Amino acid sequence: SQKIDVVYNGVSSPFKPLKEEEKVKIVAKETNGNPYFICLGSIHPRKNSITLLKAFQKFKSENLQYPHQLIFVGRKAWKNAEIEEYLKSMSFRKDVLFKGVMDDTEISKILASATASIYASLFEGFGLPVIESLACGTPIITSKGTSMEEISKGSAYLFEPLSVDELMEQMIFIINNKGIVNEKVISGLAVAEEYNWDKTANLLWEVILKALKL
């Protein structure tokens, strides 16, 4: 049997941590100063958007002391009746913000200023927003048993993809445990450094040369 070579994606250069004073400006601009969770990517059933919305609704209704909002960055891939109907029913709908499509420089700033990034997708080939979050020094919550768990190498907060409660618990944990969370952020920055396009290109070239010798 032949060995399969895996070549991972890289993360582009704008994705890096921001200074605290820059974060304050971004948060003031995007949410009038309210801290926020962020979800990158299209709004789509495969992205598990409904579980994220339910977890956020429960988080807000059971923790009124938290002023946090939820930002989606990306396009609505296609209209989904369940997601649209749930949005209408949310008592905290005003705290869910849709920013649409942004370029990498804009995304990197809004991502680096978030309390945490949430990537709740049910399955992905890779899950680039996970690495982009790590590169920005932003805590990342993502789905267990997926490629995202693999590529984050222990630097992500994990939840069962359909568990509203587990996702909510991770959101609360990140808010309340800054010291522990910062340790994981530091390890995440090191993980993100492993995913760069130069390394990806070199690995791909090695695989091609090896294939030509077969």
PDB file of C-alpha atoms in Angstrom:
ATOM      1  CA  SER A   1       0.000   0.000   0.000  1.00  0.00           C
ATOM      2  CA  GLN A   2       1.195   3.518  -0.762  1.00  0.00           C
ATOM      3  CA  LYS A   3       1.688   6.162   1.911  1.00  0.00           C
ATOM      4  CA  ILE A   4      -0.563   9.220   1.696  1.00  0.00           C
ATOM      5  CA  ASP A   5       1.177  12.567   2.112  1.00  0.00           C
ATOM      6  CA  VAL A   6      -0.847  15.304   3.817  1.00  0.00           C
ATOM      7  CA  VAL A   7      -0.054  18.932   2.955  1.00  0.00           C
ATOM      8  CA  TYR A   8      -1.967  21.423   5.106  1.00  0.00           C
ATOM      9  CA  ASN A   9      -3.114  24.917   4.180  1.00  0.00           C
ATOM     10  CA  GLY A  10      -1.211  27.994   5.306  1.00  0.00           C
ATOM     11  CA  VAL A  11      -2.390  31.176   6.981  1.00  0.00           C
ATOM     12  CA  SER A  12      -1.836  34.557   5.307  1.00  0.00           C
ATOM     13  CA  SER A  13       0.249  37.356   6.809  1.00  0.00           C
ATOM     14  CA  PRO A  14      -2.445  39.812   8.072  1.00  0.00           C
ATOM     15  CA  PHE A  15      -3.496  37.348  10.775  1.00  0.00           C
ATOM     16  CA  LYS A  16      -1.555  38.344  13.894  1.00  0.00           C
ATOM     17  CA  PRO A  17      -2.285  39.630  17.402  1.00  0.00           C
ATOM     18  CA  LEU A  18      -3.190  43.287  17.983  1.00  0.00           C
ATOM     19  CA  LYS A  19      -2.062  45.599  20.766  1.00  0.00           C
ATOM     20  CA  GLU A  20      -4.677  46.194  23.467  1.00  0.00           C
ATOM     21  CA  GLU A  21      -5.247  49.827  22.474  1.00  0.00           C
ATOM     22  CA  GLU A  22      -5.949  48.737  18.888  1.00  0.00           C
ATOM     23  CA  LYS A  23      -8.427  46.127  20.124  1.00  0.00           C
ATOM     24  CA  VAL A  24     -10.295  48.767  22.118  1.00  0.00           C
ATOM     25  CA  LYS A  25     -10.720  50.855  18.958  1.00  0.00           C
ATOM     26  CA  ILE A  26     -11.985  47.893  16.924  1.00  0.00           C
ATOM     27  CA  VAL A  27     -14.486  46.850  19.619  1.00  0.00           C
ATOM     28  CA  ALA A  28     -15.734  50.437  19.890  1.00  0.00           C
ATOM     29  CA  LYS A  29     -16.217  50.573  16.125  1.00  0.00           C
ATOM     30  CA  GLU A  30     -17.844  47.165  15.628  1.00  0.00           C
ATOM     31  CA  THR A  31     -20.062  46.764  18.718  1.00  0.00           C
ATOM     32  CA  ASN A  32     -20.085  50.141  20.465  1.00  0.00           C
ATOM     33  CA  GLY A  33     -17.655  48.759  23.027  1.00  0.00           C
ATOM     34  CA  ASN A  34     -19.396  45.460  23.813  1.00  0.00           C
ATOM     35  CA  PRO A  35     -17.163  42.359  23.899  1.00  0.00           C
ATOM     36  CA  TYR A  36     -18.083  39.794  21.277  1.00  0.00           C
ATOM     37  CA  PHE A  37     -17.729  36.258  20.010  1.00  0.00           C
ATOM     38  CA  ILE A  38     -17.027  35.875  16.312  1.00  0.00           C
ATOM     39  CA  CYS A  39     -17.839  33.237  13.702  1.00  0.00           C
ATOM     40  CA  LEU A  40     -15.980  33.309  10.376  1.00  0.00           C
ATOM     41  CA  GLY A  41     -17.413  31.681   7.268  1.00  0.00           C
ATOM     42  CA  SER A  42     -20.636  31.368   5.359  1.00  0.00           C
ATOM     43  CA  ILE A  43     -23.932  30.842   7.194  1.00  0.00           C
ATOM     44  CA  HIS A  44     -24.911  27.345   6.154  1.00  0.00           C
ATOM     45  CA  PRO A  45     -26.403  24.204   7.762  1.00  0.00           C
ATOM     46  CA  ARG A  46     -23.056  22.376   7.399  1.00  0.00           C
ATOM     47  CA  LYS A  47     -21.458  25.188   9.391  1.00  0.00           C
ATOM     48  CA  ASN A  48     -23.773  24.268  12.292  1.00  0.00           C
ATOM     49  CA  SER A  49     -24.956  27.869  12.574  1.00  0.00           C
ATOM     50  CA  ILE A  50     -28.166  26.814  14.307  1.00  0.00           C
ATOM     51  CA  THR A  51     -26.312  25.213  17.246  1.00  0.00           C
ATOM     52  CA  LEU A  52     -24.196  28.344  17.633  1.00  0.00           C
ATOM     53  CA  LEU A  53     -27.275  30.585  17.644  1.00  0.00           C
ATOM     54  CA  LYS A  54     -29.026  28.375  20.207  1.00  0.00           C
ATOM     55  CA  ALA A  55     -25.934  28.337  22.422  1.00  0.00           C
ATOM     56  CA  PHE A  56     -25.641  32.123  22.219  1.00  0.00           C
ATOM     57  CA  GLN A  57     -29.332  32.596  23.056  1.00  0.00           C
ATOM     58  CA  LYS A  58     -28.981  30.308  26.083  1.00  0.00           C
ATOM     59  CA  PHE A  59     -25.727  32.004  27.122  1.00  0.00           C
ATOM     60  CA  LYS A  60     -27.405  35.426  27.088  1.00  0.00           C
ATOM     61  CA  SER A  61     -30.650  34.370  28.761  1.00  0.00           C
ATOM     62  CA  GLU A  62     -28.877  32.548  31.624  1.00  0.00           C
ATOM     63  CA  ASN A  63     -26.065  35.089  32.074  1.00  0.00           C
ATOM     64  CA  LEU A  64     -27.600  38.550  31.922  1.00  0.00           C
ATOM     65  CA  GLN A  65     -24.451  40.060  33.433  1.00  0.00           C
ATOM     66  CA  TYR A  66     -22.521  39.467  30.196  1.00  0.00           C
ATOM     67  CA  PRO A  67     -22.806  42.226  27.538  1.00  0.00           C
ATOM     68  CA  HIS A  68     -21.321  40.005  24.827  1.00  0.00           C
ATOM     69  CA  GLN A  69     -22.581  40.009  21.264  1.00  0.00           C
ATOM     70  CA  LEU A  70     -22.137  37.531  18.415  1.00  0.00           C
ATOM     71  CA  ILE A  71     -20.669  38.600  15.070  1.00  0.00           C
ATOM     72  CA  PHE A  72     -20.897  36.584  11.855  1.00  0.00           C
ATOM     73  CA  VAL A  73     -18.410  37.469   9.117  1.00  0.00           C
ATOM     74  CA  GLY A  74     -19.160  35.937   5.717  1.00  0.00           C
ATOM     75  CA  ARG A  75     -21.927  35.478   3.221  1.00  0.00           C
ATOM     76  CA  LYS A  76     -25.222  33.689   3.648  1.00  0.00           C
ATOM     77  CA  ALA A  77     -24.462  30.687   1.456  1.00  0.00           C
ATOM     78  CA  TRP A  78     -28.121  29.967   0.857  1.00  0.00           C
ATOM     79  CA  LYS A  79     -31.372  30.706   2.602  1.00  0.00           C
ATOM     80  CA  ASN A  80     -32.148  28.222   5.299  1.00  0.00           C
ATOM     81  CA  ALA A  81     -35.629  28.280   6.772  1.00  0.00           C
ATOM     82  CA  GLU A  82     -34.614  26.823  10.150  1.00  0.00           C
ATOM     83  CA  ILE A  83     -31.871  29.412  10.676  1.00  0.00           C
ATOM     84  CA  GLU A  84     -34.057  32.300   9.489  1.00  0.00           C
ATOM     85  CA  GLU A  85     -36.964  31.244  11.703  1.00  0.00           C
ATOM     86  CA  TYR A  86     -34.751  30.759  14.729  1.00  0.00           C
ATOM     87  CA  LEU A  87     -33.231  34.205  14.279  1.00  0.00           C
ATOM     88  CA  LYS A  88     -36.722  35.723  14.279  1.00  0.00           C
ATOM     89  CA  SER A  89     -37.599  33.907  17.512  1.00  0.00           C
ATOM     90  CA  MET A  90     -34.474  34.955  19.437  1.00  0.00           C
ATOM     91  CA  SER A  91     -35.049  37.316  22.351  1.00  0.00           C
ATOM     92  CA  PHE A  92     -31.412  38.422  21.960  1.00  0.00           C
ATOM     93  CA  ARG A  93     -31.588  38.872  18.180  1.00  0.00           C
ATOM     94  CA  LYS A  94     -30.318  42.465  18.514  1.00  0.00           C
ATOM     95  CA  ASP A  95     -27.025  41.058  19.830  1.00  0.00           C
ATOM     96  CA  VAL A  96     -26.423  38.981  16.684  1.00  0.00           C
ATOM     97  CA  LEU A  97     -24.594  41.048  14.070  1.00  0.00           C
ATOM     98  CA  PHE A  98     -23.963  40.144  10.445  1.00  0.00           C
ATOM     99  CA  LYS A  99     -20.963  41.939   8.947  1.00  0.00           C
ATOM    100  CA  GLY A 100     -21.028  40.336   5.497  1.00  0.00           C
ATOM    101  CA  VAL A 101     -17.887  39.794   3.432  1.00  0.00           C
ATOM    102  CA  MET A 102     -14.621  41.475   4.504  1.00  0.00           C
ATOM    103  CA  ASP A 103     -11.067  41.366   3.180  1.00  0.00           C
ATOM    104  CA  ASP A 104      -8.319  39.580   5.133  1.00  0.00           C
ATOM    105  CA  THR A 105      -6.971  42.764   6.717  1.00  0.00           C
ATOM    106  CA  GLU A 106     -10.414  43.706   8.076  1.00  0.00           C
ATOM    107  CA  ILE A 107     -11.101  40.136   9.207  1.00  0.00           C
ATOM    108  CA  SER A 108      -7.776  39.870  11.013  1.00  0.00           C
ATOM    109  CA  LYS A 109      -8.511  42.983  13.085  1.00  0.00           C
ATOM    110  CA  ILE A 110     -12.061  42.055  14.046  1.00  0.00           C
ATOM    111  CA  LEU A 111     -10.911  38.490  14.790  1.00  0.00           C
ATOM    112  CA  ALA A 112      -7.942  39.548  16.929  1.00  0.00           C
ATOM    113  CA  SER A 113     -10.239  41.782  19.020  1.00  0.00           C
ATOM    114  CA  ALA A 114     -12.826  39.087  19.838  1.00  0.00           C
ATOM    115  CA  THR A 115     -13.322  37.426  23.221  1.00  0.00           C
ATOM    116  CA  ALA A 116     -13.271  34.123  21.348  1.00  0.00           C
ATOM    117  CA  SER A 117     -13.772  32.723  17.883  1.00  0.00           C
ATOM    118  CA  ILE A 118     -16.344  29.955  17.415  1.00  0.00           C
ATOM    119  CA  TYR A 119     -16.099  27.523  14.504  1.00  0.00           C
ATOM    120  CA  ALA A 120     -18.922  25.059  15.066  1.00  0.00           C
ATOM    121  CA  SER A 121     -18.817  23.341  11.668  1.00  0.00           C
ATOM    122  CA  LEU A 122     -19.951  19.712  11.469  1.00  0.00           C
ATOM    123  CA  PHE A 123     -17.154  18.818   9.030  1.00  0.00           C
ATOM    124  CA  GLU A 124     -14.474  20.573   6.988  1.00  0.00           C
ATOM    125  CA  GLY A 125     -11.599  19.534   4.776  1.00  0.00           C
ATOM    126  CA  PHE A 126      -9.341  21.798   6.823  1.00  0.00           C
ATOM    127  CA  GLY A 127     -10.987  24.663   8.726  1.00  0.00           C
ATOM    128  CA  LEU A 128      -8.748  27.652   8.023  1.00  0.00           C
ATOM    129  CA  PRO A 129     -10.553  30.014  10.485  1.00  0.00           C
ATOM    130  CA  VAL A 130      -9.244  27.843  13.329  1.00  0.00           C
ATOM    131  CA  ILE A 131      -5.626  28.553  12.366  1.00  0.00           C
ATOM    132  CA  GLU A 132      -6.400  32.205  11.616  1.00  0.00           C
ATOM    133  CA  SER A 133      -7.840  32.525  15.135  1.00  0.00           C
ATOM    134  CA  LEU A 134      -4.770  30.924  16.701  1.00  0.00           C
ATOM    135  CA  ALA A 135      -2.511  33.234  14.666  1.00  0.00           C
ATOM    136  CA  CYS A 136      -4.420  36.265  16.003  1.00  0.00           C
ATOM    137  CA  GLY A 137      -4.070  35.112  19.602  1.00  0.00           C
ATOM    138  CA  THR A 138      -7.833  34.646  19.852  1.00  0.00           C
ATOM    139  CA  PRO A 139      -9.206  31.679  21.850  1.00  0.00           C
ATOM    140  CA  ILE A 140     -10.961  29.254  19.503  1.00  0.00           C
ATOM    141  CA  ILE A 141     -13.920  26.996  20.275  1.00  0.00           C
ATOM    142  CA  THR A 142     -14.452  24.275  17.690  1.00  0.00           C
ATOM    143  CA  SER A 143     -16.056  20.880  17.099  1.00  0.00           C
ATOM    144  CA  LYS A 144     -14.756  17.601  18.524  1.00  0.00           C
ATOM    145  CA  GLY A 145     -13.977  14.728  16.181  1.00  0.00           C
ATOM    146  CA  THR A 146     -13.275  16.901  13.131  1.00  0.00           C
ATOM    147  CA  SER A 147     -10.284  18.117  11.123  1.00  0.00           C
ATOM    148  CA  MET A 148     -10.427  21.280  13.254  1.00  0.00           C
ATOM    149  CA  GLU A 149      -9.580  19.280  16.383  1.00  0.00           C
ATOM    150  CA  GLU A 150      -6.654  17.687  14.536  1.00  0.00           C
ATOM    151  CA  ILE A 151      -5.111  20.883  13.165  1.00  0.00           C
ATOM    152  CA  SER A 152      -5.470  22.852  16.410  1.00  0.00           C
ATOM    153  CA  LYS A 153      -3.161  20.348  18.172  1.00  0.00           C
ATOM    154  CA  GLY A 154      -4.610  20.804  21.647  1.00  0.00           C
ATOM    155  CA  SER A 155      -4.892  24.596  21.437  1.00  0.00           C
ATOM    156  CA  ALA A 156      -8.664  24.774  20.879  1.00  0.00           C
ATOM    157  CA  TYR A 157     -11.620  24.483  23.259  1.00  0.00           C
ATOM    158  CA  LEU A 158     -13.747  21.588  22.040  1.00  0.00           C
ATOM    159  CA  PHE A 159     -17.432  20.694  22.233  1.00  0.00           C
ATOM    160  CA  GLU A 160     -19.671  17.968  20.849  1.00  0.00           C
ATOM    161  CA  PRO A 161     -20.913  19.551  17.597  1.00  0.00           C
ATOM    162  CA  LEU A 162     -24.631  19.295  18.413  1.00  0.00           C
ATOM    163  CA  SER A 163     -24.388  20.089  22.135  1.00  0.00           C
ATOM    164  CA  VAL A 164     -25.759  23.557  22.858  1.00  0.00           C
ATOM    165  CA  ASP A 165     -24.807  23.186  26.536  1.00  0.00           C
ATOM    166  CA  GLU A 166     -21.186  22.202  25.886  1.00  0.00           C
ATOM    167  CA  LEU A 167     -20.690  25.135  23.534  1.00  0.00           C
ATOM    168  CA  MET A 168     -22.220  27.549  26.032  1.00  0.00           C
ATOM    169  CA  GLU A 169     -20.020  26.154  28.824  1.00  0.00           C
ATOM    170  CA  GLN A 170     -16.883  26.785  26.767  1.00  0.00           C
ATOM    171  CA  MET A 171     -17.987  30.368  26.091  1.00  0.00           C
ATOM    172  CA  ILE A 172     -18.427  30.983  29.821  1.00  0.00           C
ATOM    173  CA  PHE A 173     -15.142  29.251  30.666  1.00  0.00           C
ATOM    174  CA  ILE A 174     -13.177  31.523  28.325  1.00  0.00           C
ATOM    175  CA  ILE A 175     -14.713  34.652  29.855  1.00  0.00           C
ATOM    176  CA  ASN A 176     -14.053  33.561  33.442  1.00  0.00           C
ATOM    177  CA  ASN A 177     -10.592  31.961  33.200  1.00  0.00           C
ATOM    178  CA  LYS A 178      -8.318  34.492  31.540  1.00  0.00           C
ATOM    179  CA  GLY A 179      -5.089  33.122  33.051  1.00  0.00           C
ATOM    180  CA  ILE A 180      -5.642  29.550  31.857  1.00  0.00           C
ATOM    181  CA  VAL A 181      -6.973  30.796  28.529  1.00  0.00           C
ATOM    182  CA  ASN A 182      -3.881  32.952  27.951  1.00  0.00           C
ATOM    183  CA  GLU A 183      -1.657  29.887  28.385  1.00  0.00           C
ATOM    184  CA  LYS A 184      -3.580  28.131  25.629  1.00  0.00           C
ATOM    185  CA  VAL A 185      -3.427  31.262  23.453  1.00  0.00           C
ATOM    186  CA  ILE A 186       0.381  31.201  23.722  1.00  0.00           C
ATOM    187  CA  SER A 187       0.511  27.533  22.697  1.00  0.00           C
ATOM    188  CA  GLY A 188      -1.897  28.358  19.854  1.00  0.00           C
ATOM    189  CA  LEU A 189       0.422  31.032  18.481  1.00  0.00           C
ATOM    190  CA  ALA A 190       3.163  28.394  18.240  1.00  0.00           C
ATOM    191  CA  VAL A 191       0.786  25.995  16.460  1.00  0.00           C
ATOM    192  CA  ALA A 192      -0.217  28.708  13.974  1.00  0.00           C
ATOM    193  CA  GLU A 193       3.429  29.300  13.080  1.00  0.00           C
ATOM    194  CA  GLU A 194       3.555  25.753  11.722  1.00  0.00           C
ATOM    195  CA  TYR A 195       0.954  26.668   9.100  1.00  0.00           C
ATOM    196  CA  ASN A 196       2.544  29.091   6.655  1.00  0.00           C
ATOM    197  CA  TRP A 197       2.347  29.152   2.871  1.00  0.00           C
ATOM    198  CA  ASP A 198       6.131  28.858   2.407  1.00  0.00           C
ATOM    199  CA  LYS A 199       6.144  25.623   4.365  1.00  0.00           C
ATOM    200  CA  THR A 200       3.057  24.419   2.473  1.00  0.00           C
ATOM    201  CA  ALA A 201       4.701  25.166  -0.896  1.00  0.00           C
ATOM    202  CA  ASN A 202       7.918  23.379   0.109  1.00  0.00           C
ATOM    203  CA  LEU A 203       6.032  20.311   1.327  1.00  0.00           C
ATOM    204  CA  LEU A 204       3.958  20.207  -1.850  1.00  0.00           C
ATOM    205  CA  TRP A 205       7.118  20.427  -3.959  1.00  0.00           C
ATOM    206  CA  GLU A 206       8.675  17.550  -1.983  1.00  0.00           C
ATOM    207  CA  VAL A 207       5.561  15.422  -2.560  1.00  0.00           C
ATOM    208  CA  ILE A 208       5.660  16.168  -6.309  1.00  0.00           C
ATOM    209  CA  LEU A 209       9.361  15.253  -6.556  1.00  0.00           C
ATOM    210  CA  LYS A 210       8.746  12.053  -4.606  1.00  0.00           C
ATOM    211  CA  ALA A 211       5.851  11.155  -6.915  1.00  0.00           C
ATOM    212  CA  LEU A 212       8.009  11.720  -9.999  1.00  0.00           C
ATOM    213  CA  LYS A 213      10.571   9.234  -8.657  1.00  0.00           C
ATOM    214  CA  LEU A 214       8.007   6.447  -8.228  1.00  0.00           C
TER     215      LEU A 214
END
